[in-house]
Structure formats: C-alpha cells, structure tokens
PDB file of C-alpha atoms in Angstrom:
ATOM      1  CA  UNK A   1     -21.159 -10.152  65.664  1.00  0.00           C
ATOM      2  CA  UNK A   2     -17.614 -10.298  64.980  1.00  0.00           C
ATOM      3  CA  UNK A   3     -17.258 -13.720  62.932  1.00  0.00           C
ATOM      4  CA  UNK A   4     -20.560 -12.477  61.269  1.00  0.00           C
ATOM      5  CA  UNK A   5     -19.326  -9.595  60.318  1.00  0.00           C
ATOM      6  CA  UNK A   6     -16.020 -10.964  59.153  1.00  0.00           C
ATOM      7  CA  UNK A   7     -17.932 -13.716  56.880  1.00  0.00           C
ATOM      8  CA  UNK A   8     -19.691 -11.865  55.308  1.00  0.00           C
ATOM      9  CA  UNK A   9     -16.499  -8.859  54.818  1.00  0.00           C
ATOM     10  CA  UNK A  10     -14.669 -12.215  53.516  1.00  0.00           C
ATOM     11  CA  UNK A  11     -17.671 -13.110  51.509  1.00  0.00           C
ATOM     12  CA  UNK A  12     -17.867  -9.985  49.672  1.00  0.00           C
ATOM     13  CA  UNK A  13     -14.200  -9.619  49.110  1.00  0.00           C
ATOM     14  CA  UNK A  14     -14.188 -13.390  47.751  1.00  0.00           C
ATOM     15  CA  UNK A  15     -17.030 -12.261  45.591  1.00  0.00           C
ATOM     16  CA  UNK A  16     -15.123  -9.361  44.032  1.00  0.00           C
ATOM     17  CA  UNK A  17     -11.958 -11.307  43.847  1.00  0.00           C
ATOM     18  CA  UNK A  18     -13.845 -13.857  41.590  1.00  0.00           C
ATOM     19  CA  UNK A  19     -15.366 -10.959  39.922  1.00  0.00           C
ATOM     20  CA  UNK A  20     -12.502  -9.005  38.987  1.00  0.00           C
ATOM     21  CA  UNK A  21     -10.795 -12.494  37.977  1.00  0.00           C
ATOM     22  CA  UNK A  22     -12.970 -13.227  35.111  1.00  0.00           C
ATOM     23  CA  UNK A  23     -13.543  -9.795  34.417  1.00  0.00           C
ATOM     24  CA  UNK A  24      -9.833  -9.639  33.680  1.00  0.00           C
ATOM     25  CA  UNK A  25     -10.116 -12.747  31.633  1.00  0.00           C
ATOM     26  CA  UNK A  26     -12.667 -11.472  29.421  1.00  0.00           C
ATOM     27  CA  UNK A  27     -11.589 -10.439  25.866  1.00  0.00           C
ATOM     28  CA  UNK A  28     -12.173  -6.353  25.325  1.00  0.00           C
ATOM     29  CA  UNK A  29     -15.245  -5.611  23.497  1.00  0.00           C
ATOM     30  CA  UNK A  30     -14.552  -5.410  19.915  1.00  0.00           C
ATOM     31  CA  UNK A  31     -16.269  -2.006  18.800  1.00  0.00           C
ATOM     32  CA  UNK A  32     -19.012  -2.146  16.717  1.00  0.00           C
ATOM     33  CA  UNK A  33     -18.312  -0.927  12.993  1.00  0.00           C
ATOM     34  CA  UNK A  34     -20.266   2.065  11.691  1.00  0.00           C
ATOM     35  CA  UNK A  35     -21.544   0.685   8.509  1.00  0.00           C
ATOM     36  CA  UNK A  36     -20.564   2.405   5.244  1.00  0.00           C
ATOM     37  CA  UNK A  37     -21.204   1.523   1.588  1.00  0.00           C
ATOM     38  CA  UNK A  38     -24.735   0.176  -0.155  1.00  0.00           C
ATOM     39  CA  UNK A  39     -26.747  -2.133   1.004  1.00  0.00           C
ATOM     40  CA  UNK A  40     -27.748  -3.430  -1.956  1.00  0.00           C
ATOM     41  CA  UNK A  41     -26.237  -3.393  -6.059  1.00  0.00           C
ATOM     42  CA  UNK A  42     -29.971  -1.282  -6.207  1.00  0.00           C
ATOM     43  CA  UNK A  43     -29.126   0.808  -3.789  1.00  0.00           C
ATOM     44  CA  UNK A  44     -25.068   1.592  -5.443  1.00  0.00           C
ATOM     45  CA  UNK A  45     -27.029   2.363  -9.066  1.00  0.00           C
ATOM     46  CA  UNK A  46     -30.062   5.004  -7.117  1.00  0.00           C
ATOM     47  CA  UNK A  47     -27.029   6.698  -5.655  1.00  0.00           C
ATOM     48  CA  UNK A  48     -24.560   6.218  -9.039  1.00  0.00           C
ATOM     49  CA  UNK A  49     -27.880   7.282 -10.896  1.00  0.00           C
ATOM     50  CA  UNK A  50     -28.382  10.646  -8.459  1.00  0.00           C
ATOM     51  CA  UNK A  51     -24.855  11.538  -8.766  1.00  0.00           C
ATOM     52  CA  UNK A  52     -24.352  11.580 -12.547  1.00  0.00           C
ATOM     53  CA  UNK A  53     -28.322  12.978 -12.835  1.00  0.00           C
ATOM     54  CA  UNK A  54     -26.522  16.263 -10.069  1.00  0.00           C
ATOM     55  CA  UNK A  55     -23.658  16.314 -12.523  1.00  0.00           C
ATOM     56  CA  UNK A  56     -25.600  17.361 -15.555  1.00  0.00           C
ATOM     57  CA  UNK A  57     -27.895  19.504 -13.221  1.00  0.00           C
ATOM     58  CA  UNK A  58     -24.366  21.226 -12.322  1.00  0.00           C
ATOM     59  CA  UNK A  59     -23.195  21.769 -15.910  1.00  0.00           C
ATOM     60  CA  UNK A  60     -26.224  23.252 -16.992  1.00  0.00           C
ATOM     61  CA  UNK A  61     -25.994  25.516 -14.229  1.00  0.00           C
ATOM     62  CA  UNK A  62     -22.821  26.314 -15.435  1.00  0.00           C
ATOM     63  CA  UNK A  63     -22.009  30.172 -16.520  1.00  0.00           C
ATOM     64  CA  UNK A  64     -18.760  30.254 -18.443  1.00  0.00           C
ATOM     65  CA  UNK A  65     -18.434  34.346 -17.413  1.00  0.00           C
ATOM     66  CA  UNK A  66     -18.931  32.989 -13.564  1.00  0.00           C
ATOM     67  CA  UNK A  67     -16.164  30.475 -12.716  1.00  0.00           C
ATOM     68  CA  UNK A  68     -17.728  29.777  -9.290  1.00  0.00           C
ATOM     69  CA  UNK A  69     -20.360  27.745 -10.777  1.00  0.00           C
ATOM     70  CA  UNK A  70     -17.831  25.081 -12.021  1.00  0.00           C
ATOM     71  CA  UNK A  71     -17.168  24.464  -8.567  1.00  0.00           C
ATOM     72  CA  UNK A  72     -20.202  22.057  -7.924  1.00  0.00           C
ATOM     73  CA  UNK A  73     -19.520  20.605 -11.427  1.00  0.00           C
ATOM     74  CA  UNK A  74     -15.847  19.587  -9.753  1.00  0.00           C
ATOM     75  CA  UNK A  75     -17.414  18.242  -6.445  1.00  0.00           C
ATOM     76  CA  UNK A  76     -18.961  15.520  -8.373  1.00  0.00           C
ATOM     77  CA  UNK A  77     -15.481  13.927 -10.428  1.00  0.00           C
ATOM     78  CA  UNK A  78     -12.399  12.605  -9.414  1.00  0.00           C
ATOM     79  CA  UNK A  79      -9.216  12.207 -11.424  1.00  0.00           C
ATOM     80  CA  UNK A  80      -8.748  12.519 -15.169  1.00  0.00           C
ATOM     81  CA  UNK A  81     -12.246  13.877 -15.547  1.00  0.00           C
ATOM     82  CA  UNK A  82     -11.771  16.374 -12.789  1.00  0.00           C
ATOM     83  CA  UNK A  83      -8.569  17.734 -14.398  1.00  0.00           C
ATOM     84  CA  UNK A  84     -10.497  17.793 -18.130  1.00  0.00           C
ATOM     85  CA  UNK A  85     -13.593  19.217 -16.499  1.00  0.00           C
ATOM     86  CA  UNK A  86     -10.655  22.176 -14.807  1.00  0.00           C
ATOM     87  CA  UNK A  87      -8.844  22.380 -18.432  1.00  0.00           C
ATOM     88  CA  UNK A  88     -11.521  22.504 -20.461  1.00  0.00           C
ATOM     89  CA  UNK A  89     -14.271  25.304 -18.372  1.00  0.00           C
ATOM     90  CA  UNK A  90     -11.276  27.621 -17.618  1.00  0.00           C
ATOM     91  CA  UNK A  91     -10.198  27.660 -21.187  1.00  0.00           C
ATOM     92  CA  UNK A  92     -13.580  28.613 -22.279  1.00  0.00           C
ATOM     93  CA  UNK A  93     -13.796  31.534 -19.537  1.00  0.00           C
ATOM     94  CA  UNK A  94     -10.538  32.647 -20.578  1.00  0.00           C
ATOM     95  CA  UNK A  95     -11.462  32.272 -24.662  1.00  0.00           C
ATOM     96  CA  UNK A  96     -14.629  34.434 -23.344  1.00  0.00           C
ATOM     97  CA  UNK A  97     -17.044  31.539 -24.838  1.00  0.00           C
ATOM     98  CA  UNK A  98     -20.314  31.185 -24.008  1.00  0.00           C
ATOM     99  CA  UNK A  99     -22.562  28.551 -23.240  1.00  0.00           C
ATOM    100  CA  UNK A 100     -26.769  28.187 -23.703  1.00  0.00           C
ATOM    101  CA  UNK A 101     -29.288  25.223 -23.637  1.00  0.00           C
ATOM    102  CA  UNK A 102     -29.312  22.447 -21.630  1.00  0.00           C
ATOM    103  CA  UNK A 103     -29.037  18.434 -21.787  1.00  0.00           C
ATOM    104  CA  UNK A 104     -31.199  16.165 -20.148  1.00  0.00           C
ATOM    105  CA  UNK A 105     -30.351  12.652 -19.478  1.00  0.00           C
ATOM    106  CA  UNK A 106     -32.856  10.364 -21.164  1.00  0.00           C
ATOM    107  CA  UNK A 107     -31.541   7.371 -19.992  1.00  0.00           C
ATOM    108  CA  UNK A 108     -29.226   5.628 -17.209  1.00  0.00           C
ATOM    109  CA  UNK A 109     -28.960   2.256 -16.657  1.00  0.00           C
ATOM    110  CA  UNK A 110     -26.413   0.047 -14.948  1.00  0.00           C
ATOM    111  CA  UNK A 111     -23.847  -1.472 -16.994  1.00  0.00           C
ATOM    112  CA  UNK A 112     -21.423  -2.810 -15.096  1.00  0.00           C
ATOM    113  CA  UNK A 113     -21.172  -2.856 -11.301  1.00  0.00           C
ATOM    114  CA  UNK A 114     -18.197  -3.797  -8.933  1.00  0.00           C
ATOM    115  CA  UNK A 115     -18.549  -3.379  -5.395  1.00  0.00           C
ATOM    116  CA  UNK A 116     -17.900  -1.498  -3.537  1.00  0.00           C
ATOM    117  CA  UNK A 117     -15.521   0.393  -5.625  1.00  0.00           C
ATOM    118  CA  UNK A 118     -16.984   0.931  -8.964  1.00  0.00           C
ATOM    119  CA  UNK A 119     -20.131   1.285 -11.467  1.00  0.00           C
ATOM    120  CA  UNK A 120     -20.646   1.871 -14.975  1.00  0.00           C
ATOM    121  CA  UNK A 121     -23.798   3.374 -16.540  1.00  0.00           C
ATOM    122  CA  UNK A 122     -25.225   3.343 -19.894  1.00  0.00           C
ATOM    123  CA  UNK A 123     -26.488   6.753 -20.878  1.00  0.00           C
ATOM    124  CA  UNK A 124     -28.401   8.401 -23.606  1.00  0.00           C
ATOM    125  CA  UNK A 125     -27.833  12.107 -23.214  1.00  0.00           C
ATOM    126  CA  UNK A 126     -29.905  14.459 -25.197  1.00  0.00           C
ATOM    127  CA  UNK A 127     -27.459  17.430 -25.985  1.00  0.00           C
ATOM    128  CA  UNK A 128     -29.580  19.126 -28.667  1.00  0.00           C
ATOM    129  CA  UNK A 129     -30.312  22.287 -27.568  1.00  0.00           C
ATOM    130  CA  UNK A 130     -26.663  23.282 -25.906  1.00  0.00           C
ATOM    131  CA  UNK A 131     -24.799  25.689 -27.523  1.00  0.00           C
ATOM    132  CA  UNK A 132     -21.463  27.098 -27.632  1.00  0.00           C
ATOM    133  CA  UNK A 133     -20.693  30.423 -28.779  1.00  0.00           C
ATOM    134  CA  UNK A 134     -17.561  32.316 -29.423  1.00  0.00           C
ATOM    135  CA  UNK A 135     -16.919  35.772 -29.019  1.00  0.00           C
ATOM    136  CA  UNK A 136     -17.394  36.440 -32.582  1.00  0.00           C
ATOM    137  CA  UNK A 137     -20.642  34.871 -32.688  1.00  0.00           C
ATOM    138  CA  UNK A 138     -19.464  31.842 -34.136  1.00  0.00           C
ATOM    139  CA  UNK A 139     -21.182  28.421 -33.232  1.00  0.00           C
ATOM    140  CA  UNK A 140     -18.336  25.911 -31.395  1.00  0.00           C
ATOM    141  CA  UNK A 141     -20.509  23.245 -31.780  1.00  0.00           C
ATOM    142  CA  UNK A 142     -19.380  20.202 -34.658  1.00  0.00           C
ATOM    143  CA  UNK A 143     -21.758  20.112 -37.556  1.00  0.00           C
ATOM    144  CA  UNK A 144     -21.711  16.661 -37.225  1.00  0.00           C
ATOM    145  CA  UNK A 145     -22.735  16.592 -33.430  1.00  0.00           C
ATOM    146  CA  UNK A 146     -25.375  13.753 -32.755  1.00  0.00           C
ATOM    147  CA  UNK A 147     -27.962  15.364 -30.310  1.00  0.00           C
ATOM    148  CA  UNK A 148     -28.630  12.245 -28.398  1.00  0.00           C
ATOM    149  CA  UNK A 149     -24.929  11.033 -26.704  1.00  0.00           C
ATOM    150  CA  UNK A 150     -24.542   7.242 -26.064  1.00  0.00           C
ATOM    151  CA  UNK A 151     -22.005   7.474 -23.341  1.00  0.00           C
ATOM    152  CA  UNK A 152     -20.374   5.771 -20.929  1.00  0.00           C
ATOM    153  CA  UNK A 153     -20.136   7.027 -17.457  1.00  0.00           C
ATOM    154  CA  UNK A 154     -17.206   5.406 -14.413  1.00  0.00           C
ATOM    155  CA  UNK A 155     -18.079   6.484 -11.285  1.00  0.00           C
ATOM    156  CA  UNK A 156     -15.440   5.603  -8.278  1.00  0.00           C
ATOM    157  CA  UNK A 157     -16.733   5.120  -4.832  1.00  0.00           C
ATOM    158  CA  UNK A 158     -15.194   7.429  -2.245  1.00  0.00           C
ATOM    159  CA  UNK A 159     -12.956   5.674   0.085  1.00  0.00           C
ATOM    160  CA  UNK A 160     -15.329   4.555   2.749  1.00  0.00           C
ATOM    161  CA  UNK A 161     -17.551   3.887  -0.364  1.00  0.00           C
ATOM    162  CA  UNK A 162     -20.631   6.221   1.204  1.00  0.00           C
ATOM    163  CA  UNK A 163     -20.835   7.915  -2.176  1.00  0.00           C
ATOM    164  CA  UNK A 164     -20.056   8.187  -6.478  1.00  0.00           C
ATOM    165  CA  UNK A 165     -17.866  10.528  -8.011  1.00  0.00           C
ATOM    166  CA  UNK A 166     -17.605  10.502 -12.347  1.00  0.00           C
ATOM    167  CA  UNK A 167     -14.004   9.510 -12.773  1.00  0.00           C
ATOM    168  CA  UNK A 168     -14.496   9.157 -16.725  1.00  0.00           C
ATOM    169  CA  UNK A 169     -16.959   9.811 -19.869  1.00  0.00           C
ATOM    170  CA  UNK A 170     -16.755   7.856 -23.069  1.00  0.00           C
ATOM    171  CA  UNK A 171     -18.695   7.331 -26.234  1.00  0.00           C
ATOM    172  CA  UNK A 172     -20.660   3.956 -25.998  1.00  0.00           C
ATOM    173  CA  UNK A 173     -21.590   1.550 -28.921  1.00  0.00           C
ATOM    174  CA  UNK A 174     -24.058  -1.212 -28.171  1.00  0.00           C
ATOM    175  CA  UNK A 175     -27.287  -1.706 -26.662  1.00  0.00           C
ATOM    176  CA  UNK A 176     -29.100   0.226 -24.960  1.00  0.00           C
ATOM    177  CA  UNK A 177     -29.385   2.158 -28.308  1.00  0.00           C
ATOM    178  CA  UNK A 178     -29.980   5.739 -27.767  1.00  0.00           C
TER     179      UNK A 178
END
C-alpha cells in the first residue's frame, strides 16, 4: 500500500508541478475592452442628429426670467459655444429681455463626418415665429432676419466618444438649400 500510495502522492504532485509550470508560462489575460463610440457613420449622425434636435428642444424651453432652464441648453455644448450660449442668456436675464415662439429644425443632414471625434450637419432651421422682446416692448429681432437659418452645426465627441456635444454654429451657403 505504501509504494501505491506514494505513486500516486508523486503522481499528483508531478501533475501539479507541470500544471503550475505552464500555468506560470502563460501570458495574463488581456482584459476585454468595454466598447465605446458608434458602430456605424449611421449610427454617429442618429445620435449627432438627437443631440442638436435636444438642443433646440432645450432653447425653446428656455425662460429668460428662469436661469435654471439654460442649464440643459449648456449640457448639450462644449467650448466657444458653451461660453456664447453663458454670455449671451445671462445678458438677456440681466437686460430683463424676453423670449416667445419657437424654432423647429426642418432639416439635418450629415455634412461632414470624422470619426470618432467629429460631425458636421447641414441644417435648415425655421426661426420664424421666435421673438425677442425688450423691456420697453421693443422687438430685438433684425428686420432683415431670414426665418429659415441655413446653418452649420460642429458637434465634438466626448472623450470616450459615447456621445455629441455642439461645439460651434455658423451660417451655411450651399446645398442643401433651405
């Protein structure tokens, strides 16, 4: 029973030895990346599309007396834009200027795309029914105002490019015509 029991002790030990030899050789598991960005260029313009779509949703929410509903309007842009959007809403609280109407985005379509980092979008904004008002009663809004925008819209990706934020707004010339 002895030499049995001692072949198959040195059995099992040799076993483990071997195991634990090439276990030690093994390279560590690398770990799995969680995946972030967009699939797909489709997929980057739905959610570039849905952001700039909640951004004019958020500025017609907007209540000039209120300045806690510019915060969502903020949420959605990132640099330049964010500090114009800050400038530009306070100074109209402050001035006491009100705000009525709303625009409606008539058209978005993708105009340039770089991923994972950046999109542009074509847009035809229909601003004809917003109005600004001064305290005095006095229309802020240019004579000359077109009331359908052609504008171009940068959106940035967030860094681990999951979602858009507007970064900048610009007149557009050029097709598609608005």
């Amino acid at each position: 029973m002895t030499s049995r029991t001692t072949t198959i002790t040195a059995t099992g030990l040799t076993a483990l030895a071997i195991a634990a030899a090439l276990t030690a050789c093994a390279p560590t598991p690398e770990p799995t990346p969680t995946p972030t960005g967009f699939a797909s260029e489709a997929e980057a313009f739905a959610a570039a599309e849905a952001t700039y779509r909640a951004y004019v949703d958020a500025l017609n929410e907007v209540d000039l007396s209120d300045p806690d509903t510019f915060e969502p309007v903020f949420a959605l842009t990132t640099g330049d834009l964010n500090a114009t959007d800050r400038e530009g809403l306070s100074r109209y609280h402050a001035e006491g200027v009100s705000v009525a109407g709303t625009s409606t985005a008539l058209l978005i379509e993708p105009r340039s795309v770089d991923l994972p980092a950046a999109m542009q979008l074509a847009v035809c904004l229909d601003v004809s029914s917003v109005t600004l008002t001064a305290p005095d009663g006095s229309s802020l809004v240019d004579v000359d105002r077109v009331d359908v925008q052609s504008l171009l819209i940068t959106l940035e990706a967030l860094p681990d490019h999951s979602a858009w934020r507007l970064a900048d707004i610009e007149g557009r010339a050029g097709a598609p015509t608005c």
